[in-house]
Amino acid sequence: MRYFGQSRPTLNATFENLQWLTISQAVADIGRFASFMRQRYLEAPVIVWGSGLGEDTDYFANVFRNINNIGGPECGEVIREAFQLIEEHYEAGDTSYVEERLRLCQPIDMEMAMILQDSNIGLHKILEEILFQIRDIPTLMRNA
């Protein structure tokens, strides 16, 4: 992949240094990364996250038809319920349940979470951090 990890052609990733990276290259790299992860971890979900998530998902579904597995109608409901469950425990200050159920690599930093929430970044940013570590949302919901 271009411009990631050790493959960066410059000492830092400033905008000036990344000016030659095109959107098409970056999107292609995401597809290559998803394929690599699916070969290595057969059941690992690959989640693309950003401010235009719906547009991103639609775009990737069309560009990378061969690597996309799109969930059925029940998938959205399961994810919504998982977010609601996480939010309820977070608001109650009970991070241990969420940490255990999601098998997080490290505890949730509540102080940082409060700073993010107070700065209007919101809970979605905190959940984004958690989702990068998630293993199995359906199992989480079954065991809730």
N, CA, C and O atoms as a GROMACS GRO file, in nm:
protein
  576
    1MET      N    1   0.084  -0.118   0.000
    1MET     CA    2   0.000   0.000   0.000
    1MET      C    3   0.088   0.124   0.000
    1MET      O    4   0.192   0.129   0.065
    2ARG      N    5   0.045   0.221  -0.073
    2ARG     CA    6   0.120   0.345  -0.083
    2ARG      C    7   0.100   0.434   0.039
    2ARG      O    8  -0.010   0.442   0.093
    3TYR      N    9   0.204   0.497   0.082
    3TYR     CA   10   0.198   0.602   0.184
    3TYR      C   11   0.148   0.553   0.320
    3TYR      O   12   0.097   0.633   0.398
    4PHE      N   13   0.162   0.426   0.349
    4PHE     CA   14   0.118   0.373   0.477
    4PHE      C   15   0.232   0.296   0.541
    4PHE      O   16   0.312   0.233   0.472
    5GLY      N   17   0.239   0.301   0.672
    5GLY     CA   18   0.342   0.225   0.744
    5GLY      C   19   0.481   0.262   0.697
    5GLY      O   20   0.515   0.380   0.690
    6GLN      N   21   0.561   0.161   0.667
    6GLN     CA   22   0.699   0.183   0.625
    6GLN      C   23   0.711   0.220   0.477
    6GLN      O   24   0.821   0.251   0.431
    7SER      N   25   0.601   0.217   0.402
    7SER     CA   26   0.610   0.240   0.258
    7SER      C   27   0.604   0.387   0.220
    7SER      O   28   0.602   0.420   0.101
    8ARG      N   29   0.601   0.475   0.318
    8ARG     CA   30   0.595   0.618   0.285
    8ARG      C   31   0.725   0.662   0.217
    8ARG      O   32   0.834   0.629   0.265
    9PRO      N   33   0.714   0.736   0.107
    9PRO     CA   34   0.834   0.782   0.038
    9PRO      C   35   0.894   0.909   0.099
    9PRO      O   36   0.996   0.960   0.051
   10THR      N   37   0.831   0.961   0.204
   10THR     CA   38   0.880   1.083   0.268
   10THR      C   39   0.895   1.059   0.418
   10THR      O   40   0.850   0.957   0.471
   11LEU      N   41   0.960   1.153   0.485
   11LEU     CA   42   0.982   1.139   0.629
   11LEU      C   43   0.855   1.159   0.710
   11LEU      O   44   0.842   1.104   0.819
   12ASN      N   45   0.759   1.238   0.658
   12ASN     CA   46   0.635   1.260   0.731
   12ASN      C   47   0.518   1.264   0.634
   12ASN      O   48   0.535   1.273   0.513
   13ALA      N   49   0.398   1.258   0.691
   13ALA     CA   50   0.277   1.249   0.608
   13ALA      C   51   0.204   1.383   0.604
   13ALA      O   52   0.082   1.387   0.625
   14THR      N   53   0.275   1.490   0.576
   14THR     CA   54   0.209   1.620   0.563
   14THR      C   55   0.130   1.624   0.433
   14THR      O   56   0.152   1.543   0.343
   15PHE      N   57   0.038   1.721   0.424
   15PHE     CA   58  -0.042   1.735   0.302
   15PHE      C   59   0.048   1.754   0.180
   15PHE      O   60   0.024   1.695   0.075
   16GLU      N   61   0.151   1.837   0.196
   16GLU     CA   62   0.242   1.862   0.083
   16GLU      C   63   0.307   1.733   0.036
   16GLU      O   64   0.322   1.710  -0.084
   17ASN      N   65   0.346   1.648   0.130
   17ASN     CA   66   0.412   1.523   0.093
   17ASN      C   67   0.316   1.420   0.034
   17ASN      O   68   0.359   1.329  -0.037
   18LEU      N   69   0.188   1.435   0.063
   18LEU     CA   70   0.090   1.339   0.012
   18LEU      C   71   0.017   1.389  -0.112
   18LEU      O   72  -0.076   1.324  -0.160
   19GLN      N   73   0.058   1.504  -0.165
   19GLN     CA   74  -0.015   1.564  -0.275
   19GLN      C   75  -0.021   1.476  -0.400
   19GLN      O   76  -0.110   1.493  -0.484
   20TRP      N   77   0.072   1.384  -0.414
   20TRP     CA   78   0.073   1.300  -0.534
   20TRP      C   79  -0.009   1.173  -0.516
   20TRP      O   80  -0.024   1.096  -0.611
   21LEU      N   81  -0.062   1.150  -0.398
   21LEU     CA   82  -0.149   1.034  -0.375
   21LEU      C   83  -0.288   1.070  -0.424
   21LEU      O   84  -0.352   1.162  -0.373
   22THR      N   85  -0.336   0.997  -0.524
   22THR     CA   86  -0.468   1.028  -0.579
   22THR      C   87  -0.578   0.954  -0.502
   22THR      O   88  -0.551   0.857  -0.432
   23ILE      N   89  -0.700   1.002  -0.516
   23ILE     CA   90  -0.814   0.937  -0.452
   23ILE      C   91  -0.828   0.794  -0.505
   23ILE      O   92  -0.856   0.702  -0.428
   24SER      N   93  -0.810   0.777  -0.635
   24SER     CA   94  -0.821   0.642  -0.693
   24SER      C   95  -0.719   0.547  -0.633
   24SER      O   96  -0.750   0.431  -0.606
   25GLN      N   97  -0.596   0.595  -0.611
   25GLN     CA   98  -0.494   0.511  -0.550
   25GLN      C   99  -0.532   0.475  -0.406
   25GLN      O  100  -0.519   0.360  -0.364
   26ALA      N  101  -0.579   0.575  -0.331
   26ALA     CA  102  -0.616   0.550  -0.192
   26ALA      C  103  -0.730   0.449  -0.183
   26ALA      O  104  -0.728   0.360  -0.098
   27VAL      N  105  -0.830   0.463  -0.270
   27VAL     CA  106  -0.944   0.370  -0.271
   27VAL      C  107  -0.896   0.231  -0.311
   27VAL      O  108  -0.939   0.131  -0.252
   28ALA      N  109  -0.809   0.223  -0.411
   28ALA     CA  110  -0.756   0.093  -0.453
   28ALA      C  111  -0.680   0.028  -0.338
   28ALA      O  112  -0.687  -0.094  -0.320
   29ASP      N  113  -0.608   0.107  -0.262
   29ASP     CA  114  -0.534   0.054  -0.147
   29ASP      C  115  -0.628  -0.004  -0.043
   29ASP      O  116  -0.596  -0.106   0.019
   30ILE      N  117  -0.742   0.059  -0.022
   30ILE     CA  118  -0.840   0.007   0.074
   30ILE      C  119  -0.889  -0.130   0.027
   30ILE      O  120  -0.903  -0.223   0.106
   31GLY      N  121  -0.915  -0.142  -0.103
   31GLY     CA  122  -0.956  -0.271  -0.159
   31GLY      C  123  -0.849  -0.378  -0.142
   31GLY      O  124  -0.880  -0.492  -0.107
   32ARG      N  125  -0.724  -0.342  -0.167
   32ARG     CA  126  -0.614  -0.437  -0.150
   32ARG      C  127  -0.600  -0.477  -0.004
   32ARG      O  128  -0.577  -0.593   0.028
   33PHE      N  129  -0.614  -0.378   0.086
   33PHE     CA  130  -0.604  -0.406   0.229
   33PHE      C  131  -0.716  -0.501   0.273
   33PHE      O  132  -0.692  -0.597   0.347
   34ALA      N  133  -0.839  -0.475   0.227
   34ALA     CA  134  -0.952  -0.560   0.263
   34ALA      C  135  -0.930  -0.703   0.213
   34ALA      O  136  -0.956  -0.798   0.286
   35SER      N  137  -0.882  -0.718   0.090
   35SER     CA  138  -0.854  -0.852   0.036
   35SER      C  139  -0.747  -0.923   0.118
   35SER      O  140  -0.761  -1.041   0.149
   36PHE      N  141  -0.642  -0.851   0.153
   36PHE     CA  142  -0.534  -0.907   0.233
   36PHE      C  143  -0.586  -0.955   0.369
   36PHE      O  144  -0.556  -1.066   0.412
   37MET      N  145  -0.665  -0.870   0.435
   37MET     CA  146  -0.717  -0.905   0.567
   37MET      C  147  -0.810  -1.026   0.559
   37MET      O  148  -0.808  -1.112   0.648
   38ARG      N  149  -0.891  -1.033   0.455
   38ARG     CA  150  -0.984  -1.146   0.442
   38ARG      C  151  -0.911  -1.276   0.413
   38ARG      O  152  -0.958  -1.384   0.451
   39GLN      N  153  -0.796  -1.268   0.345
   39GLN     CA  154  -0.717  -1.390   0.322
   39GLN      C  155  -0.653  -1.437   0.452
   39GLN      O  156  -0.645  -1.557   0.478
   40ARG      N  157  -0.609  -1.343   0.531
   40ARG     CA  158  -0.539  -1.376   0.654
   40ARG      C  159  -0.633  -1.413   0.768
   40ARG      O  160  -0.607  -1.507   0.843
   41TYR      N  161  -0.743  -1.340   0.780
   41TYR     CA  162  -0.841  -1.361   0.886
   41TYR      C  163  -0.975  -1.384   0.819
   41TYR      O  164  -1.047  -1.289   0.788
   42LEU      N  165  -1.009  -1.509   0.797
   42LEU     CA  166  -1.121  -1.546   0.711
   42LEU      C  167  -1.253  -1.481   0.748
   42LEU      O  168  -1.331  -1.448   0.659
   43GLU      N  169  -1.281  -1.462   0.875
   43GLU     CA  170  -1.411  -1.408   0.915
   43GLU      C  171  -1.401  -1.266   0.968
   43GLU      O  172  -1.494  -1.217   1.033
   44ALA      N  173  -1.290  -1.199   0.943
   44ALA     CA  174  -1.272  -1.063   0.996
   44ALA      C  175  -1.355  -0.964   0.916
   44ALA      O  176  -1.346  -0.959   0.793
   45PRO      N  177  -1.437  -0.883   0.985
   45PRO     CA  178  -1.508  -0.778   0.912
   45PRO      C  179  -1.411  -0.666   0.876
   45PRO      O  180  -1.320  -0.636   0.954
   46VAL      N  181  -1.430  -0.606   0.762
   46VAL     CA  182  -1.351  -0.490   0.723
   46VAL      C  183  -1.448  -0.374   0.721
   46VAL      O  184  -1.541  -0.371   0.640
   47ILE      N  185  -1.427  -0.278   0.809
   47ILE     CA  186  -1.519  -0.166   0.825
   47ILE      C  187  -1.454  -0.040   0.771
   47ILE      O  188  -1.344  -0.003   0.814
   48VAL      N  189  -1.521   0.026   0.678
   48VAL     CA  190  -1.474   0.154   0.626
   48VAL      C  191  -1.552   0.260   0.699
   48VAL      O  192  -1.676   0.259   0.699
   49TRP      N  193  -1.482   0.353   0.762
   49TRP     CA  194  -1.547   0.452   0.846
   49TRP      C  195  -1.505   0.591   0.803
   49TRP      O  196  -1.388   0.616   0.774
   50GLY      N  197  -1.599   0.681   0.798
   50GLY     CA  198  -1.568   0.818   0.764
   50GLY      C  199  -1.693   0.902   0.773
   50GLY      O  200  -1.800   0.851   0.805
   51SER      N  201  -1.680   1.029   0.746
   51SER     CA  202  -1.795   1.118   0.760
   51SER      C  203  -1.901   1.091   0.654
   51SER      O  204  -2.019   1.117   0.677
   52GLY      N  205  -1.861   1.040   0.541
   52GLY     CA  206  -1.957   1.007   0.436
   52GLY      C  207  -1.973   0.858   0.422
   52GLY      O  208  -1.964   0.804   0.312
   53LEU      N  209  -1.998   0.790   0.534
   53LEU     CA  210  -1.997   0.644   0.536
   53LEU      C  211  -2.092   0.583   0.434
   53LEU      O  212  -2.055   0.487   0.365
   54GLY      N  213  -2.212   0.636   0.422
   54GLY     CA  214  -2.306   0.580   0.325
   54GLY      C  215  -2.254   0.589   0.183
   54GLY      O  216  -2.265   0.494   0.106
   55GLU      N  217  -2.198   0.705   0.149
   55GLU     CA  218  -2.142   0.722   0.016
   55GLU      C  219  -2.022   0.630  -0.004
   55GLU      O  220  -2.006   0.569  -0.110
   56ASP      N  221  -1.937   0.621   0.098
   56ASP     CA  222  -1.820   0.534   0.090
   56ASP      C  223  -1.862   0.390   0.066
   56ASP      O  224  -1.807   0.322  -0.020
   57THR      N  225  -1.960   0.344   0.143
   57THR     CA  226  -2.004   0.206   0.133
   57THR      C  227  -2.058   0.177  -0.006
   57THR      O  228  -2.025   0.074  -0.066
   58ASP      N  229  -2.141   0.267  -0.058
   58ASP     CA  230  -2.197   0.249  -0.191
   58ASP      C  231  -2.086   0.246  -0.296
   58ASP      O  232  -2.087   0.163  -0.387
   59TYR      N  233  -1.992   0.337  -0.282
   59TYR     CA  234  -1.881   0.345  -0.377
   59TYR      C  235  -1.800   0.216  -0.376
   59TYR      O  236  -1.772   0.159  -0.481
   60PHE      N  237  -1.761   0.171  -0.255
   60PHE     CA  238  -1.680   0.050  -0.245
   60PHE      C  239  -1.757  -0.073  -0.292
   60PHE      O  240  -1.699  -0.164  -0.352
   61ALA      N  241  -1.888  -0.075  -0.267
   61ALA     CA  242  -1.969  -0.189  -0.311
   61ALA      C  243  -1.968  -0.199  -0.463
   61ALA      O  244  -1.972  -0.309  -0.518
   62ASN      N  245  -1.964  -0.085  -0.532
   62ASN     CA  246  -1.961  -0.086  -0.678
   62ASN      C  247  -1.822  -0.111  -0.734
   62ASN      O  248  -1.806  -0.183  -0.832
   63VAL      N  249  -1.721  -0.052  -0.673
   63VAL     CA  250  -1.585  -0.064  -0.724
   63VAL      C  251  -1.526  -0.202  -0.695
   63VAL      O  252  -1.458  -0.260  -0.779
   64PHE      N  253  -1.553  -0.253  -0.575
   64PHE     CA  254  -1.493  -0.380  -0.533
   64PHE      C  255  -1.600  -0.487  -0.514
   64PHE      O  256  -1.610  -0.546  -0.406
   65ARG      N  257  -1.679  -0.512  -0.617
   65ARG     CA  258  -1.787  -0.610  -0.607
   65ARG      C  259  -1.737  -0.748  -0.563
   65ARG      O  260  -1.808  -0.821  -0.494
   66ASN      N  261  -1.616  -0.783  -0.603
   66ASN     CA  262  -1.566  -0.917  -0.574
   66ASN      C  263  -1.523  -0.937  -0.429
   66ASN      O  264  -1.505  -1.051  -0.388
   67ILE      N  265  -1.507  -0.831  -0.351
   67ILE     CA  266  -1.463  -0.849  -0.212
   67ILE      C  267  -1.568  -0.808  -0.111
   67ILE      O  268  -1.546  -0.821   0.010
   68ASN      N  269  -1.681  -0.758  -0.157
   68ASN     CA  270  -1.784  -0.711  -0.064
   68ASN      C  271  -1.884  -0.820  -0.032
   68ASN      O  272  -1.938  -0.885  -0.122
   69ASN      N  273  -1.908  -0.839   0.094
   69ASN     CA  274  -2.017  -0.923   0.141
   69ASN      C  275  -2.113  -0.830   0.212
   69ASN      O  276  -2.083  -0.780   0.321
   70ILE      N  277  -2.228  -0.806   0.152
   70ILE     CA  278  -2.321  -0.708   0.207
   70ILE      C  279  -2.426  -0.783   0.289
   70ILE      O  280  -2.489  -0.877   0.241
   71GLY      N  281  -2.443  -0.740   0.412
   71GLY     CA  282  -2.538  -0.805   0.502
   71GLY      C  283  -2.681  -0.778   0.460
   71GLY      O  284  -2.710  -0.682   0.389
   72GLY      N  285  -2.769  -0.865   0.504
   72GLY     CA  286  -2.911  -0.850   0.476
   72GLY      C  287  -2.975  -0.747   0.566
   72GLY      O  288  -2.904  -0.678   0.640
   73PRO      N  289  -3.107  -0.734   0.562
   73PRO     CA  290  -3.178  -0.633   0.640
   73PRO      C  291  -3.154  -0.645   0.790
   73PRO      O  292  -3.154  -0.545   0.862
   74GLU      N  293  -3.133  -0.768   0.838
   74GLU     CA  294  -3.112  -0.788   0.981
   74GLU      C  295  -2.978  -0.730   1.027
   74GLU      O  296  -2.961  -0.700   1.146
   75CYS      N  297  -2.884  -0.713   0.937
   75CYS     CA  298  -2.751  -0.664   0.972
   75CYS      C  299  -2.758  -0.523   1.032
   75CYS      O  300  -2.696  -0.496   1.135
   76GLY      N  301  -2.832  -0.434   0.968
   76GLY     CA  302  -2.844  -0.297   1.018
   76GLY      C  303  -2.906  -0.291   1.156
   76GLY      O  304  -2.865  -0.211   1.240
   77GLU      N  305  -3.006  -0.375   1.179
   77GLU     CA  306  -3.073  -0.377   1.310
   77GLU      C  307  -2.978  -0.427   1.418
   77GLU      O  308  -2.978  -0.374   1.529
   78VAL      N  309  -2.898  -0.528   1.387
   78VAL     CA  310  -2.802  -0.581   1.485
   78VAL      C  311  -2.700  -0.474   1.521
   78VAL      O  312  -2.667  -0.457   1.639
   79ILE      N  313  -2.651  -0.402   1.422
   79ILE     CA  314  -2.552  -0.296   1.449
   79ILE      C  315  -2.616  -0.184   1.530
   79ILE      O  316  -2.554  -0.133   1.623
   80ARG      N  317  -2.741  -0.145   1.496
   80ARG     CA  318  -2.809  -0.040   1.572
   80ARG      C  319  -2.825  -0.082   1.718
   80ARG      O  320  -2.799  -0.002   1.808
   81GLU      N  321  -2.866  -0.206   1.741
   81GLU     CA  322  -2.882  -0.255   1.877
   81GLU      C  323  -2.749  -0.259   1.951
   81GLU      O  324  -2.743  -0.229   2.070
   82ALA      N  325  -2.643  -0.296   1.881
   82ALA     CA  326  -2.510  -0.299   1.944
   82ALA      C  327  -2.469  -0.159   1.987
   82ALA      O  328  -2.418  -0.140   2.097
   83PHE      N  329  -2.490  -0.060   1.900
   83PHE     CA  330  -2.457   0.078   1.935
   83PHE      C  331  -2.538   0.124   2.056
   83PHE      O  332  -2.485   0.189   2.146
   84GLN      N  333  -2.666   0.090   2.058
   84GLN     CA  334  -2.752   0.129   2.169
   84GLN      C  335  -2.703   0.066   2.300
   84GLN      O  336  -2.698   0.133   2.403
   85LEU      N  337  -2.668  -0.060   2.295
   85LEU     CA  338  -2.618  -0.130   2.414
   85LEU      C  339  -2.487  -0.066   2.463
   85LEU      O  340  -2.471  -0.043   2.583
   86ILE      N  341  -2.397  -0.039   2.372
   86ILE     CA  342  -2.270   0.024   2.408
   86ILE      C  343  -2.295   0.161   2.470
   86ILE      O  344  -2.236   0.196   2.573
   87GLU      N  345  -2.384   0.239   2.408
   87GLU     CA  346  -2.414   0.373   2.458
   87GLU      C  347  -2.474   0.368   2.598
   87GLU      O  348  -2.438   0.448   2.684
   88GLU      N  349  -2.565   0.275   2.622
   88GLU     CA  350  -2.628   0.264   2.754
   88GLU      C  351  -2.525   0.233   2.862
   88GLU      O  352  -2.527   0.294   2.969
   89HIS      N  353  -2.436   0.141   2.835
   89HIS     CA  354  -2.333   0.106   2.934
   89HIS      C  355  -2.233   0.220   2.952
   89HIS      O  356  -2.187   0.247   3.063
   90TYR      N  357  -2.199   0.287   2.843
   90TYR     CA  358  -2.107   0.400   2.850
   90TYR      C  359  -2.166   0.511   2.937
   90TYR      O  360  -2.100   0.564   3.025
   91GLU      N  361  -2.293   0.545   2.910
   91GLU     CA  362  -2.358   0.653   2.986
   91GLU      C  363  -2.374   0.617   3.133
   91GLU      O  364  -2.375   0.706   3.218
   92ALA      N  365  -2.386   0.488   3.164
   92ALA     CA  366  -2.396   0.443   3.303
   92ALA      C  367  -2.258   0.434   3.368
   92ALA      O  368  -2.247   0.406   3.488
   93GLY      N  369  -2.153   0.459   3.291
   93GLY     CA  370  -2.017   0.452   3.344
   93GLY      C  371  -1.966   0.310   3.362
   93GLY      O  372  -1.865   0.289   3.429
   94ASP      N  373  -2.035   0.213   3.303
   94ASP     CA  374  -1.997   0.073   3.316
   94ASP      C  375  -1.923   0.029   3.191
   94ASP      O  376  -1.982  -0.029   3.100
   95THR      N  377  -1.794   0.057   3.186
   95THR     CA  378  -1.717   0.020   3.068
   95THR      C  379  -1.670  -0.125   3.073
   95THR      O  380  -1.636  -0.183   2.970
   96SER      N  381  -1.669  -0.185   3.192
   96SER     CA  382  -1.617  -0.322   3.203
   96SER      C  383  -1.700  -0.421   3.120
   96SER      O  384  -1.644  -0.512   3.058
   97TYR      N  385  -1.832  -0.403   3.118
   97TYR     CA  386  -1.917  -0.492   3.040
   97TYR      C  387  -1.884  -0.481   2.891
   97TYR      O  388  -1.866  -0.582   2.823
   98VAL      N  389  -1.875  -0.358   2.842
   98VAL     CA  390  -1.845  -0.336   2.700
   98VAL      C  391  -1.706  -0.390   2.667
   98VAL      O  392  -1.687  -0.455   2.564
   99GLU      N  393  -1.610  -0.363   2.753
   99GLU     CA  394  -1.473  -0.411   2.730
   99GLU      C  395  -1.468  -0.563   2.722
   99GLU      O  396  -1.398  -0.619   2.637
  100GLU      N  397  -1.543  -0.629   2.811
  100GLU     CA  398  -1.544  -0.776   2.813
  100GLU      C  399  -1.617  -0.832   2.692
  100GLU      O  400  -1.566  -0.922   2.625
  101ARG      N  401  -1.735  -0.779   2.662
  101ARG     CA  402  -1.816  -0.833   2.552
  101ARG      C  403  -1.749  -0.811   2.417
  101ARG      O  404  -1.759  -0.897   2.329
  102LEU      N  405  -1.681  -0.697   2.400
  102LEU     CA  406  -1.616  -0.668   2.272
  102LEU      C  407  -1.473  -0.719   2.267
  102LEU      O  408  -1.404  -0.704   2.166
  103ARG      N  409  -1.429  -0.779   2.378
  103ARG     CA  410  -1.293  -0.831   2.387
  103ARG      C  411  -1.191  -0.726   2.343
  103ARG      O  412  -1.106  -0.752   2.257
  104LEU      N  413  -1.200  -0.609   2.403
  104LEU     CA  414  -1.110  -0.500   2.368
  104LEU      C  415  -0.968  -0.531   2.414
  104LEU      O  416  -0.946  -0.601   2.512
  105CYS      N  417  -0.872  -0.478   2.341
  105CYS     CA  418  -0.731  -0.500   2.373
  105CYS      C  419  -0.689  -0.421   2.496
  105CYS      O  420  -0.594  -0.460   2.565
  106GLN      N  421  -0.757  -0.311   2.523
  106GLN     CA  422  -0.723  -0.229   2.639
  106GLN      C  423  -0.850  -0.164   2.693
  106GLN      O  424  -0.948  -0.152   2.620
  107PRO      N  425  -0.850  -0.124   2.820
  107PRO     CA  426  -0.969  -0.061   2.878
  107PRO      C  427  -1.004   0.071   2.809
  107PRO      O  428  -0.917   0.138   2.753
  108ILE      N  429  -1.131   0.106   2.813
  108ILE     CA  430  -1.176   0.234   2.759
  108ILE      C  431  -1.126   0.344   2.853
  108ILE      O  432  -1.144   0.336   2.974
  109ASP      N  433  -1.065   0.445   2.797
  109ASP     CA  434  -1.014   0.558   2.874
  109ASP      C  435  -1.129   0.656   2.894
  109ASP      O  436  -1.156   0.739   2.808
  110MET      N  437  -1.198   0.647   3.010
  110MET     CA  438  -1.316   0.729   3.035
  110MET      C  439  -1.282   0.878   3.038
  110MET      O  440  -1.363   0.960   2.994
  111GLU      N  441  -1.165   0.913   3.088
  111GLU     CA  442  -1.127   1.054   3.092
  111GLU      C  443  -1.118   1.109   2.950
  111GLU      O  444  -1.170   1.218   2.921
  112MET      N  445  -1.054   1.034   2.861
  112MET     CA  446  -1.044   1.078   2.722
  112MET      C  447  -1.181   1.076   2.656
  112MET      O  448  -1.213   1.165   2.576
  113ALA      N  449  -1.263   0.978   2.688
  113ALA     CA  450  -1.398   0.970   2.632
  113ALA      C  451  -1.479   1.093   2.671
  113ALA      O  452  -1.553   1.147   2.589
  114MET      N  453  -1.466   1.136   2.796
  114MET     CA  454  -1.539   1.255   2.842
  114MET      C  455  -1.489   1.381   2.772
  114MET      O  456  -1.568   1.468   2.736
  115ILE      N  457  -1.359   1.390   2.751
  115ILE     CA  458  -1.302   1.506   2.680
  115ILE      C  459  -1.357   1.509   2.538
  115ILE      O  460  -1.398   1.615   2.489
  116LEU      N  461  -1.357   1.394   2.471
  116LEU     CA  462  -1.410   1.388   2.335
  116LEU      C  463  -1.557   1.426   2.331
  116LEU      O  464  -1.600   1.499   2.242
  117GLN      N  465  -1.633   1.376   2.427
  117GLN     CA  466  -1.776   1.405   2.431
  117GLN      C  467  -1.800   1.553   2.459
  117GLN      O  468  -1.884   1.615   2.395
  118ASP      N  469  -1.725   1.610   2.554
  118ASP     CA  470  -1.742   1.750   2.589
  118ASP      C  471  -1.699   1.844   2.476
  118ASP      O  472  -1.747   1.957   2.467
  119SER      N  473  -1.609   1.797   2.391
  119SER     CA  474  -1.562   1.883   2.283
  119SER      C  475  -1.648   1.869   2.157
  119SER      O  476  -1.607   1.909   2.048
  120ASN      N  477  -1.767   1.812   2.174
  120ASN     CA  478  -1.864   1.796   2.066
  120ASN      C  479  -1.820   1.701   1.956
  120ASN      O  480  -1.877   1.700   1.848
  121ILE      N  481  -1.718   1.622   1.984
  121ILE     CA  482  -1.682   1.518   1.888
  121ILE      C  483  -1.788   1.408   1.895
  121ILE      O  484  -1.823   1.347   1.794
  122GLY      N  485  -1.837   1.386   2.016
  122GLY     CA  486  -1.950   1.296   2.033
  122GLY      C  487  -1.915   1.151   2.055
  122GLY      O  488  -1.801   1.108   2.039
  123LEU      N  489  -2.018   1.078   2.092
  123LEU     CA  490  -2.003   0.937   2.123
  123LEU      C  491  -1.962   0.856   2.001
  123LEU      O  492  -1.894   0.754   2.015
  124HIS      N  493  -2.001   0.900   1.880
  124HIS     CA  494  -1.965   0.820   1.763
  124HIS      C  495  -1.814   0.806   1.747
  124HIS      O  496  -1.767   0.705   1.696
  125LYS      N  497  -1.738   0.908   1.789
  125LYS     CA  498  -1.592   0.899   1.782
  125LYS      C  499  -1.539   0.795   1.880
  125LYS      O  500  -1.446   0.721   1.850
  126ILE      N  501  -1.600   0.790   1.997
  126ILE     CA  502  -1.561   0.691   2.097
  126ILE      C  503  -1.596   0.552   2.045
  126ILE      O  504  -1.517   0.458   2.057
  127LEU      N  505  -1.715   0.538   1.988
  127LEU     CA  506  -1.756   0.409   1.934
  127LEU      C  507  -1.670   0.368   1.816
  127LEU      O  508  -1.643   0.249   1.797
  128GLU      N  509  -1.626   0.465   1.738
  128GLU     CA  510  -1.536   0.434   1.627
  128GLU      C  511  -1.409   0.367   1.678
  128GLU      O  512  -1.363   0.268   1.622
  129GLU      N  513  -1.355   0.421   1.786
  129GLU     CA  514  -1.236   0.362   1.848
  129GLU      C  515  -1.264   0.219   1.893
  129GLU      O  516  -1.182   0.130   1.873
  130ILE      N  517  -1.380   0.198   1.952
  130ILE     CA  518  -1.416   0.065   2.000
  130ILE      C  519  -1.435  -0.031   1.882
  130ILE      O  520  -1.391  -0.145   1.888
  131LEU      N  521  -1.501   0.016   1.776
  131LEU     CA  522  -1.530  -0.072   1.664
  131LEU      C  523  -1.406  -0.120   1.591
  131LEU      O  524  -1.408  -0.224   1.525
  132PHE      N  525  -1.297  -0.044   1.601
  132PHE     CA  526  -1.174  -0.091   1.539
  132PHE      C  527  -1.123  -0.216   1.607
  132PHE      O  528  -1.043  -0.290   1.549
  133GLN      N  529  -1.167  -0.241   1.730
  133GLN     CA  530  -1.121  -0.357   1.804
  133GLN      C  531  -1.225  -0.468   1.812
  133GLN      O  532  -1.200  -0.574   1.869
  134ILE      N  533  -1.342  -0.444   1.755
  134ILE     CA  534  -1.453  -0.538   1.773
  134ILE      C  535  -1.425  -0.672   1.705
  134ILE      O  536  -1.358  -0.678   1.601
  135ARG      N  537  -1.475  -0.778   1.764
  135ARG     CA  538  -1.454  -0.911   1.709
  135ARG      C  539  -1.582  -0.968   1.648
  135ARG      O  540  -1.579  -1.025   1.538
  136ASP      N  541  -1.694  -0.954   1.717
  136ASP     CA  542  -1.814  -1.026   1.674
  136ASP      C  543  -1.939  -0.959   1.731
  136ASP      O  544  -1.979  -0.990   1.843
  137ILE      N  545  -2.001  -0.869   1.656
  137ILE     CA  546  -2.120  -0.798   1.704
  137ILE      C  547  -2.237  -0.893   1.730
  137ILE      O  548  -2.302  -0.880   1.834
  138PRO      N  549  -2.267  -0.990   1.641
  138PRO     CA  550  -2.380  -1.080   1.670
  138PRO      C  551  -2.363  -1.156   1.801
  138PRO      O  552  -2.460  -1.174   1.874
  139THR      N  553  -2.242  -1.200   1.833
  139THR     CA  554  -2.219  -1.270   1.960
  139THR      C  555  -2.243  -1.176   2.076
  139THR      O  556  -2.301  -1.215   2.177
  140LEU      N  557  -2.200  -1.052   2.063
  140LEU     CA  558  -2.223  -0.950   2.166
  140LEU      C  559  -2.373  -0.939   2.193
  140LEU      O  560  -2.415  -0.937   2.308
  141MET      N  561  -2.452  -0.931   2.087
  141MET     CA  562  -2.596  -0.911   2.103
  141MET      C  563  -2.663  -1.035   2.163
  141MET      O  564  -2.752  -1.022   2.247
  142ARG      N  565  -2.621  -1.154   2.121
  142ARG     CA  566  -2.681  -1.277   2.175
  142ARG      C  567  -2.655  -1.291   2.324
  142ARG      O  568  -2.738  -1.344   2.398
  143ASN      N  569  -2.539  -1.244   2.369
  143ASN     CA  570  -2.500  -1.260   2.509
  143ASN      C  571  -2.536  -1.140   2.595
  143ASN      O  572  -2.501  -1.136   2.713
  144ALA      N  573  -2.606  -1.043   2.539
  144ALA     CA  574  -2.641  -0.921   2.616
  144ALA      C  575  -2.744  -0.953   2.721
  144ALA      O  576  -2.786  -0.864   2.795
   0.00000   0.00000   0.00000
